[in-house]
mmCIF file of N, CA and C in Angstrom:
data_model
loop_
_atom_site.group_PDB
_atom_site.id
_atom_site.type_symbol
_atom_site.label_atom_id
_atom_site.label_comp_id
_atom_site.label_asym_id
_atom_site.label_seq_id
_atom_site.Cartn_x
_atom_site.Cartn_y
_atom_site.Cartn_z
ATOM 1 N N MET A 1 -152.173 -85.868 -39.936
ATOM 2 C CA MET A 1 -151.184 -86.666 -39.441
ATOM 3 C C MET A 1 -151.828 -88.195 -39.339
ATOM 4 N N ALA A 2 -151.114 -89.063 -40.135
ATOM 5 C CA ALA A 2 -151.777 -90.459 -40.121
ATOM 6 C C ALA A 2 -151.290 -91.262 -38.815
ATOM 7 N N LYS A 3 -152.229 -91.963 -38.264
ATOM 8 C CA LYS A 3 -151.984 -92.865 -37.149
ATOM 9 C C LYS A 3 -151.065 -93.879 -37.386
ATOM 10 N N PRO A 4 -150.272 -94.240 -36.624
ATOM 11 C CA PRO A 4 -149.243 -95.320 -36.859
ATOM 12 C C PRO A 4 -150.189 -96.817 -36.751
ATOM 13 N N LYS A 5 -149.596 -97.513 -37.407
ATOM 14 C CA LYS A 5 -150.167 -99.004 -37.676
ATOM 15 C C LYS A 5 -150.046 -99.622 -36.108
ATOM 16 N N ARG A 6 -151.316 -100.211 -35.739
ATOM 17 C CA ARG A 6 -151.315 -101.007 -34.507
ATOM 18 C C ARG A 6 -150.959 -102.545 -34.843
ATOM 19 N N TYR A 7 -149.827 -102.903 -34.338
ATOM 20 C CA TYR A 7 -149.556 -104.409 -34.675
ATOM 21 C C TYR A 7 -150.368 -105.318 -33.642
ATOM 22 N N SER A 8 -150.677 -106.715 -34.187
ATOM 23 C CA SER A 8 -151.439 -107.367 -33.484
ATOM 24 C C SER A 8 -150.591 -108.237 -32.524
ATOM 25 N N GLY A 9 -151.224 -109.009 -31.601
ATOM 26 C CA GLY A 9 -150.247 -109.603 -30.746
ATOM 27 C C GLY A 9 -149.217 -110.584 -31.128
ATOM 28 N N GLU A 10 -149.628 -111.217 -32.253
ATOM 29 C CA GLU A 10 -148.645 -112.030 -32.730
ATOM 30 C C GLU A 10 -147.407 -111.363 -33.373
ATOM 31 N N GLU A 11 -147.687 -110.303 -33.996
ATOM 32 C CA GLU A 11 -146.738 -109.413 -34.685
ATOM 33 C C GLU A 11 -145.723 -108.900 -33.635
ATOM 34 N N LEU A 12 -146.325 -108.335 -32.379
ATOM 35 C CA LEU A 12 -145.610 -107.949 -31.407
ATOM 36 C C LEU A 12 -144.722 -108.972 -30.801
ATOM 37 N N HIS A 13 -145.214 -110.225 -30.757
ATOM 38 C CA HIS A 13 -144.409 -111.355 -30.120
ATOM 39 C C HIS A 13 -143.333 -111.585 -31.097
ATOM 40 N N ALA A 14 -143.658 -111.574 -32.276
ATOM 41 C CA ALA A 14 -142.456 -112.005 -33.286
ATOM 42 C C ALA A 14 -141.485 -110.877 -33.170
ATOM 43 N N ARG A 15 -141.705 -109.591 -33.002
ATOM 44 C CA ARG A 15 -140.733 -108.588 -32.928
ATOM 45 C C ARG A 15 -139.903 -108.776 -31.696
ATOM 46 N N LEU A 16 -140.563 -109.067 -30.510
ATOM 47 C CA LEU A 16 -140.110 -109.299 -29.380
ATOM 48 C C LEU A 16 -139.102 -110.491 -29.355
ATOM 49 N N ILE A 17 -139.306 -111.603 -30.040
ATOM 50 C CA ILE A 17 -138.359 -112.671 -30.192
ATOM 51 C C ILE A 17 -137.294 -112.302 -30.991
ATOM 52 N N PHE A 18 -137.535 -111.634 -32.010
ATOM 53 C CA PHE A 18 -136.272 -111.110 -32.862
ATOM 54 C C PHE A 18 -135.530 -110.160 -32.098
ATOM 55 N N ALA A 19 -135.908 -109.190 -31.317
ATOM 56 C CA ALA A 19 -135.089 -108.280 -30.560
ATOM 57 C C ALA A 19 -134.314 -109.324 -29.543
ATOM 58 N N VAL A 20 -135.014 -110.127 -28.884
ATOM 59 C CA VAL A 20 -134.251 -110.904 -27.910
ATOM 60 C C VAL A 20 -133.301 -111.614 -28.501
ATOM 61 N N GLY A 21 -133.428 -112.324 -29.689
ATOM 62 C CA GLY A 21 -132.580 -113.152 -30.293
ATOM 63 C C GLY A 21 -131.151 -112.299 -31.027
ATOM 64 N N ILE A 22 -131.547 -111.340 -31.361
ATOM 65 C CA ILE A 22 -130.581 -110.211 -31.837
ATOM 66 C C ILE A 22 -129.567 -109.862 -30.637
ATOM 67 N N ILE A 23 -130.317 -109.487 -29.643
ATOM 68 C CA ILE A 23 -129.361 -109.023 -28.358
ATOM 69 C C ILE A 23 -128.680 -110.331 -27.832
ATOM 70 N N LEU A 24 -129.239 -111.508 -27.806
ATOM 71 C CA LEU A 24 -128.298 -112.731 -27.300
ATOM 72 C C LEU A 24 -127.272 -112.874 -28.184
ATOM 73 N N ALA A 25 -127.602 -112.689 -29.688
ATOM 74 C CA ALA A 25 -126.555 -113.124 -30.452
ATOM 75 C C ALA A 25 -125.491 -112.219 -30.305
ATOM 76 N N VAL A 26 -125.652 -110.897 -30.093
ATOM 77 C CA VAL A 26 -124.455 -109.939 -30.012
ATOM 78 C C VAL A 26 -123.752 -110.061 -28.914
ATOM 79 N N VAL A 27 -124.429 -110.406 -27.670
ATOM 80 C CA VAL A 27 -123.766 -110.735 -26.422
ATOM 81 C C VAL A 27 -122.886 -112.131 -26.573
ATOM 82 N N PHE A 28 -123.428 -113.078 -27.210
ATOM 83 C CA PHE A 28 -122.534 -114.267 -27.643
ATOM 84 C C PHE A 28 -121.486 -114.069 -28.444
ATOM 85 N N ALA A 29 -121.676 -113.142 -29.496
ATOM 86 C CA ALA A 29 -120.433 -112.848 -30.406
ATOM 87 C C ALA A 29 -119.244 -112.123 -29.628
ATOM 88 N N VAL A 30 -119.706 -111.150 -28.633
ATOM 89 C CA VAL A 30 -118.749 -110.457 -27.815
ATOM 90 C C VAL A 30 -117.941 -111.375 -26.835
ATOM 91 N N CYS A 31 -118.857 -112.458 -26.312
ATOM 92 C CA CYS A 31 -118.202 -113.421 -25.529
ATOM 93 C C CYS A 31 -117.119 -114.287 -26.186
ATOM 94 N N VAL A 32 -117.456 -114.741 -27.247
ATOM 95 C CA VAL A 32 -116.628 -115.538 -28.139
ATOM 96 C C VAL A 32 -115.403 -114.707 -28.683
ATOM 97 N N PHE A 33 -115.644 -113.407 -28.971
ATOM 98 C CA PHE A 33 -114.494 -112.509 -29.202
ATOM 99 C C PHE A 33 -113.563 -112.415 -28.064
ATOM 100 N N GLY A 34 -114.391 -112.110 -26.713
ATOM 101 C CA GLY A 34 -113.288 -112.008 -25.663
ATOM 102 C C GLY A 34 -112.816 -113.207 -25.231
ATOM 103 N N PHE A 35 -113.273 -114.392 -25.701
ATOM 104 C CA PHE A 35 -112.626 -115.511 -25.259
ATOM 105 C C PHE A 35 -111.548 -115.885 -26.162
ATOM 106 N N VAL A 36 -111.501 -115.619 -27.479
ATOM 107 C CA VAL A 36 -110.426 -115.568 -28.385
ATOM 108 C C VAL A 36 -109.271 -114.750 -27.985
ATOM 109 N N TYR A 37 -109.797 -113.455 -27.682
ATOM 110 C CA TYR A 37 -108.690 -112.382 -27.527
ATOM 111 C C TYR A 37 -107.988 -112.960 -26.199
ATOM 112 N N ALA A 38 -108.613 -113.338 -25.405
ATOM 113 C CA ALA A 38 -107.903 -113.877 -24.027
ATOM 114 C C ALA A 38 -106.965 -114.861 -24.354
ATOM 115 N N LEU A 39 -107.276 -115.738 -25.184
ATOM 116 C CA LEU A 39 -106.379 -116.828 -25.394
ATOM 117 C C LEU A 39 -105.232 -116.668 -26.417
ATOM 118 N N MET A 40 -105.523 -115.761 -27.340
ATOM 119 C CA MET A 40 -104.457 -115.558 -28.497
ATOM 120 C C MET A 40 -103.605 -114.392 -28.246
ATOM 121 N N PHE A 41 -104.042 -113.158 -27.658
ATOM 122 C CA PHE A 41 -103.447 -111.956 -27.769
ATOM 123 C C PHE A 41 -102.928 -111.607 -26.295
ATOM 124 N N VAL A 42 -103.345 -112.224 -25.270
ATOM 125 C CA VAL A 42 -102.837 -111.732 -23.800
ATOM 126 C C VAL A 42 -101.616 -112.555 -23.584
ATOM 127 N N THR A 43 -100.534 -111.850 -23.239
ATOM 128 C CA THR A 43 -99.218 -112.850 -22.932
ATOM 129 C C THR A 43 -99.529 -113.461 -21.735
ATOM 130 N N GLN A 44 -99.265 -114.648 -21.738
ATOM 131 C CA GLN A 44 -99.494 -115.620 -20.525
ATOM 132 C C GLN A 44 -98.032 -116.180 -20.189
ATOM 133 N N PRO A 45 -97.847 -116.240 -18.803
ATOM 134 C CA PRO A 45 -96.691 -116.746 -18.095
ATOM 135 C C PRO A 45 -96.268 -118.152 -18.951
ATOM 136 N N VAL A 46 -94.962 -118.496 -19.103
ATOM 137 C CA VAL A 46 -94.616 -119.628 -19.814
ATOM 138 C C VAL A 46 -95.011 -120.899 -19.168
ATOM 139 N N SER A 47 -94.874 -121.002 -17.877
ATOM 140 C CA SER A 47 -95.113 -122.261 -17.114
ATOM 141 C C SER A 47 -96.618 -122.358 -16.811
ATOM 142 N N THR A 48 -97.297 -121.392 -16.243
ATOM 143 C CA THR A 48 -98.705 -121.542 -15.913
ATOM 144 C C THR A 48 -99.433 -120.408 -16.272
ATOM 145 N N GLN A 49 -100.779 -120.617 -16.154
ATOM 146 C CA GLN A 49 -101.688 -119.509 -16.619
ATOM 147 C C GLN A 49 -102.032 -118.775 -15.156
ATOM 148 N N SER A 50 -101.964 -117.518 -15.436
ATOM 149 C CA SER A 50 -102.206 -116.578 -14.124
ATOM 150 C C SER A 50 -103.708 -116.860 -13.575
ATOM 151 N N PRO A 51 -103.972 -116.808 -12.417
ATOM 152 C CA PRO A 51 -105.253 -117.246 -11.845
ATOM 153 C C PRO A 51 -106.467 -116.219 -12.088
ATOM 154 N N ASN A 52 -105.891 -115.083 -12.531
ATOM 155 C CA ASN A 52 -106.999 -114.187 -12.917
ATOM 156 C C ASN A 52 -107.574 -114.291 -14.333
ATOM 157 N N ASP A 53 -106.609 -114.767 -15.226
ATOM 158 C CA ASP A 53 -106.875 -115.351 -16.629
ATOM 159 C C ASP A 53 -107.768 -116.483 -16.583
ATOM 160 N N ALA A 54 -107.292 -117.410 -15.770
ATOM 161 C CA ALA A 54 -108.146 -118.703 -15.567
ATOM 162 C C ALA A 54 -109.420 -118.376 -15.143
ATOM 163 N N ALA A 55 -109.774 -117.375 -14.161
ATOM 164 C CA ALA A 55 -111.112 -117.296 -13.613
ATOM 165 C C ALA A 55 -111.900 -116.601 -14.779
ATOM 166 N N PHE A 56 -111.255 -115.577 -15.524
ATOM 167 C CA PHE A 56 -112.113 -114.966 -16.498
ATOM 168 C C PHE A 56 -112.442 -115.791 -17.669
ATOM 169 N N ILE A 57 -111.651 -116.684 -18.198
ATOM 170 C CA ILE A 57 -111.968 -117.740 -19.212
ATOM 171 C C ILE A 57 -112.872 -118.512 -18.538
ATOM 172 N N ASP A 58 -112.873 -119.000 -17.427
ATOM 173 C CA ASP A 58 -113.988 -119.964 -16.928
ATOM 174 C C ASP A 58 -115.233 -119.227 -16.851
ATOM 175 N N LEU A 59 -115.384 -118.076 -16.659
ATOM 176 C CA LEU A 59 -116.560 -117.111 -16.515
ATOM 177 C C LEU A 59 -117.074 -116.894 -17.951
ATOM 178 N N LEU A 60 -116.260 -116.757 -18.902
ATOM 179 C CA LEU A 60 -116.685 -116.764 -20.239
ATOM 180 C C LEU A 60 -117.216 -118.079 -20.771
ATOM 181 N N LYS A 61 -116.593 -119.277 -20.484
ATOM 182 C CA LYS A 61 -116.920 -120.407 -20.769
ATOM 183 C C LYS A 61 -118.406 -120.754 -20.176
ATOM 184 N N THR A 62 -118.692 -120.251 -19.059
ATOM 185 C CA THR A 62 -120.111 -120.509 -18.391
ATOM 186 C C THR A 62 -121.038 -119.806 -19.087
ATOM 187 N N LEU A 63 -120.749 -118.514 -19.409
ATOM 188 C CA LEU A 63 -121.667 -117.528 -20.184
ATOM 189 C C LEU A 63 -122.003 -118.032 -21.460
ATOM 190 N N THR A 64 -120.891 -118.347 -22.167
ATOM 191 C CA THR A 64 -121.134 -118.953 -23.597
ATOM 192 C C THR A 64 -122.002 -120.083 -23.674
ATOM 193 N N VAL A 65 -121.700 -121.008 -22.847
ATOM 194 C CA VAL A 65 -122.711 -122.300 -22.753
ATOM 195 C C VAL A 65 -124.172 -121.841 -22.473
ATOM 196 N N PHE A 66 -124.215 -121.015 -21.400
ATOM 197 C CA PHE A 66 -125.757 -120.404 -21.243
ATOM 198 C C PHE A 66 -126.227 -119.792 -22.484
ATOM 199 N N LEU A 67 -125.519 -118.875 -23.120
ATOM 200 C CA LEU A 67 -126.237 -118.189 -24.076
ATOM 201 C C LEU A 67 -126.464 -119.108 -25.403
ATOM 202 N N THR A 68 -125.604 -120.023 -25.536
ATOM 203 C CA THR A 68 -125.768 -120.956 -26.616
ATOM 204 C C THR A 68 -127.071 -121.862 -26.358
ATOM 205 N N GLY A 69 -127.295 -122.147 -25.030
ATOM 206 C CA GLY A 69 -128.585 -122.840 -24.862
ATOM 207 C C GLY A 69 -129.828 -122.103 -24.936
ATOM 208 N N SER A 70 -129.576 -120.797 -24.497
ATOM 209 C CA SER A 70 -130.676 -119.760 -24.678
ATOM 210 C C SER A 70 -131.073 -119.502 -26.089
ATOM 211 N N LEU A 71 -129.982 -119.224 -27.024
ATOM 212 C CA LEU A 71 -130.433 -118.982 -28.380
ATOM 213 C C LEU A 71 -131.182 -120.406 -28.965
ATOM 214 N N GLY A 72 -130.395 -121.515 -28.733
ATOM 215 C CA GLY A 72 -131.193 -122.757 -29.291
ATOM 216 C C GLY A 72 -132.594 -122.876 -28.763
ATOM 217 N N GLY A 73 -132.683 -122.459 -27.530
ATOM 218 C CA GLY A 73 -134.231 -122.835 -26.913
ATOM 219 C C GLY A 73 -134.999 -121.849 -27.603
ATOM 220 N N LEU A 74 -134.697 -120.409 -27.745
ATOM 221 C CA LEU A 74 -135.430 -119.575 -28.531
ATOM 222 C C LEU A 74 -135.842 -119.916 -29.711
ATOM 223 N N VAL A 75 -134.855 -120.345 -30.552
ATOM 224 C CA VAL A 75 -135.032 -120.780 -32.039
ATOM 225 C C VAL A 75 -135.953 -122.067 -32.080
ATOM 226 N N MET A 76 -135.641 -122.904 -31.119
ATOM 227 C CA MET A 76 -136.320 -124.188 -31.237
ATOM 228 C C MET A 76 -137.956 -124.046 -30.901
ATOM 229 N N SER A 77 -138.036 -123.271 -29.773
ATOM 230 C CA SER A 77 -139.562 -122.914 -29.313
ATOM 231 C C SER A 77 -140.264 -122.254 -30.450
ATOM 232 N N ASN A 78 -139.828 -121.291 -31.111
ATOM 233 C CA ASN A 78 -140.664 -120.525 -32.285
ATOM 234 C C ASN A 78 -140.687 -121.471 -33.403
ATOM 235 N N GLY A 79 -139.687 -122.446 -33.685
ATOM 236 C CA GLY A 79 -139.905 -123.181 -34.711
ATOM 237 C C GLY A 79 -140.908 -124.332 -34.542
ATOM 238 N N MET A 80 -141.129 -124.724 -33.518
ATOM 239 C CA MET A 80 -142.055 -125.782 -32.891
ATOM 240 C C MET A 80 -143.474 -125.268 -33.023
ATOM 241 N N LYS A 81 -143.594 -124.007 -32.665
ATOM 242 C CA LYS A 81 -145.021 -123.296 -32.611
ATOM 243 C C LYS A 81 -145.393 -123.130 -34.238
ATOM 244 N N GLY A 82 -144.696 -122.889 -35.038
ATOM 245 C CA GLY A 82 -145.027 -122.746 -36.300
ATOM 246 C C GLY A 82 -145.199 -124.214 -36.930
ATOM 247 N N LYS A 83 -144.662 -124.987 -36.698
ATOM 248 C CA LYS A 83 -144.742 -126.461 -37.192
ATOM 249 C C LYS A 83 -145.959 -126.957 -36.582
ATOM 250 N N LYS A 84 -146.358 -126.937 -35.286
ATOM 251 C CA LYS A 84 -147.596 -127.283 -34.773
ATOM 252 C C LYS A 84 -148.877 -126.702 -35.343
ATOM 253 N N LYS A 85 -148.796 -125.402 -35.640
ATOM 254 C CA LYS A 85 -149.782 -124.729 -36.322
ATOM 255 C C LYS A 85 -150.093 -125.024 -37.597
ATOM 256 N N GLU A 86 -149.039 -125.193 -38.448
ATOM 257 C CA GLU A 86 -149.219 -125.520 -39.826
ATOM 258 C C GLU A 86 -149.845 -127.061 -39.963
ATOM 259 N N THR A 87 -149.531 -127.993 -38.807
ATOM 260 C CA THR A 87 -149.787 -129.424 -38.967
ATOM 261 C C THR A 87 -151.296 -129.482 -38.778
ATOM 262 N N THR A 88 -151.610 -128.430 -37.518
ATOM 263 C CA THR A 88 -153.155 -128.453 -37.183
ATOM 264 C C THR A 88 -153.974 -128.083 -38.388
ATOM 265 N N GLU A 89 -153.453 -126.907 -39.015
ATOM 266 C CA GLU A 89 -154.386 -126.413 -40.155
ATOM 267 C C GLU A 89 -154.474 -127.298 -41.129
ATOM 268 N N GLY A 90 -153.322 -128.260 -41.566
ATOM 269 C CA GLY A 90 -153.366 -129.230 -42.490
ATOM 270 C C GLY A 90 -154.364 -130.164 -42.188
ATOM 271 N N GLN A 91 -154.445 -130.769 -40.925
ATOM 272 C CA GLN A 91 -155.296 -131.781 -40.565
ATOM 273 C C GLN A 91 -156.904 -131.304 -40.722
ATOM 274 N N ASN A 92 -157.014 -130.070 -40.145
ATOM 275 C CA ASN A 92 -158.305 -129.511 -40.202
ATOM 276 C C ASN A 92 -158.880 -129.526 -41.761
ATOM 277 N N GLU A 93 -158.055 -129.071 -42.696
ATOM 278 C CA GLU A 93 -158.650 -129.028 -44.199
ATOM 279 C C GLU A 93 -158.826 -130.311 -44.560
ATOM 280 N N GLU A 94 -158.036 -131.364 -44.169
ATOM 281 C CA GLU A 94 -158.254 -132.766 -44.953
ATOM 282 C C GLU A 94 -159.346 -133.364 -44.174
ATOM 283 N N SER A 95 -159.856 -132.982 -43.088
ATOM 284 C CA SER A 95 -161.131 -133.552 -42.408
ATOM 285 C C SER A 95 -162.346 -133.212 -43.085
#
């Protein structure tokens, strides 16, 4: 039986970032779906919004803003690492 391939630290880090990104994206999609569902398909009183619905929507807003920032930070931090490494290698080759 062949031994499974051992991944390098960089490959493991890339897989971890990918898994975290997928999980955050799925949670973000579920929150957005819940937000849209709460606004469109739940019957609201004509004059005012029920307090429970208002609290639920406020919670979804906060969670969605947090997840948007987390996903943006995750994408940006990994993109910046790749750019810095490429730039450093390019400068070393020219010198």
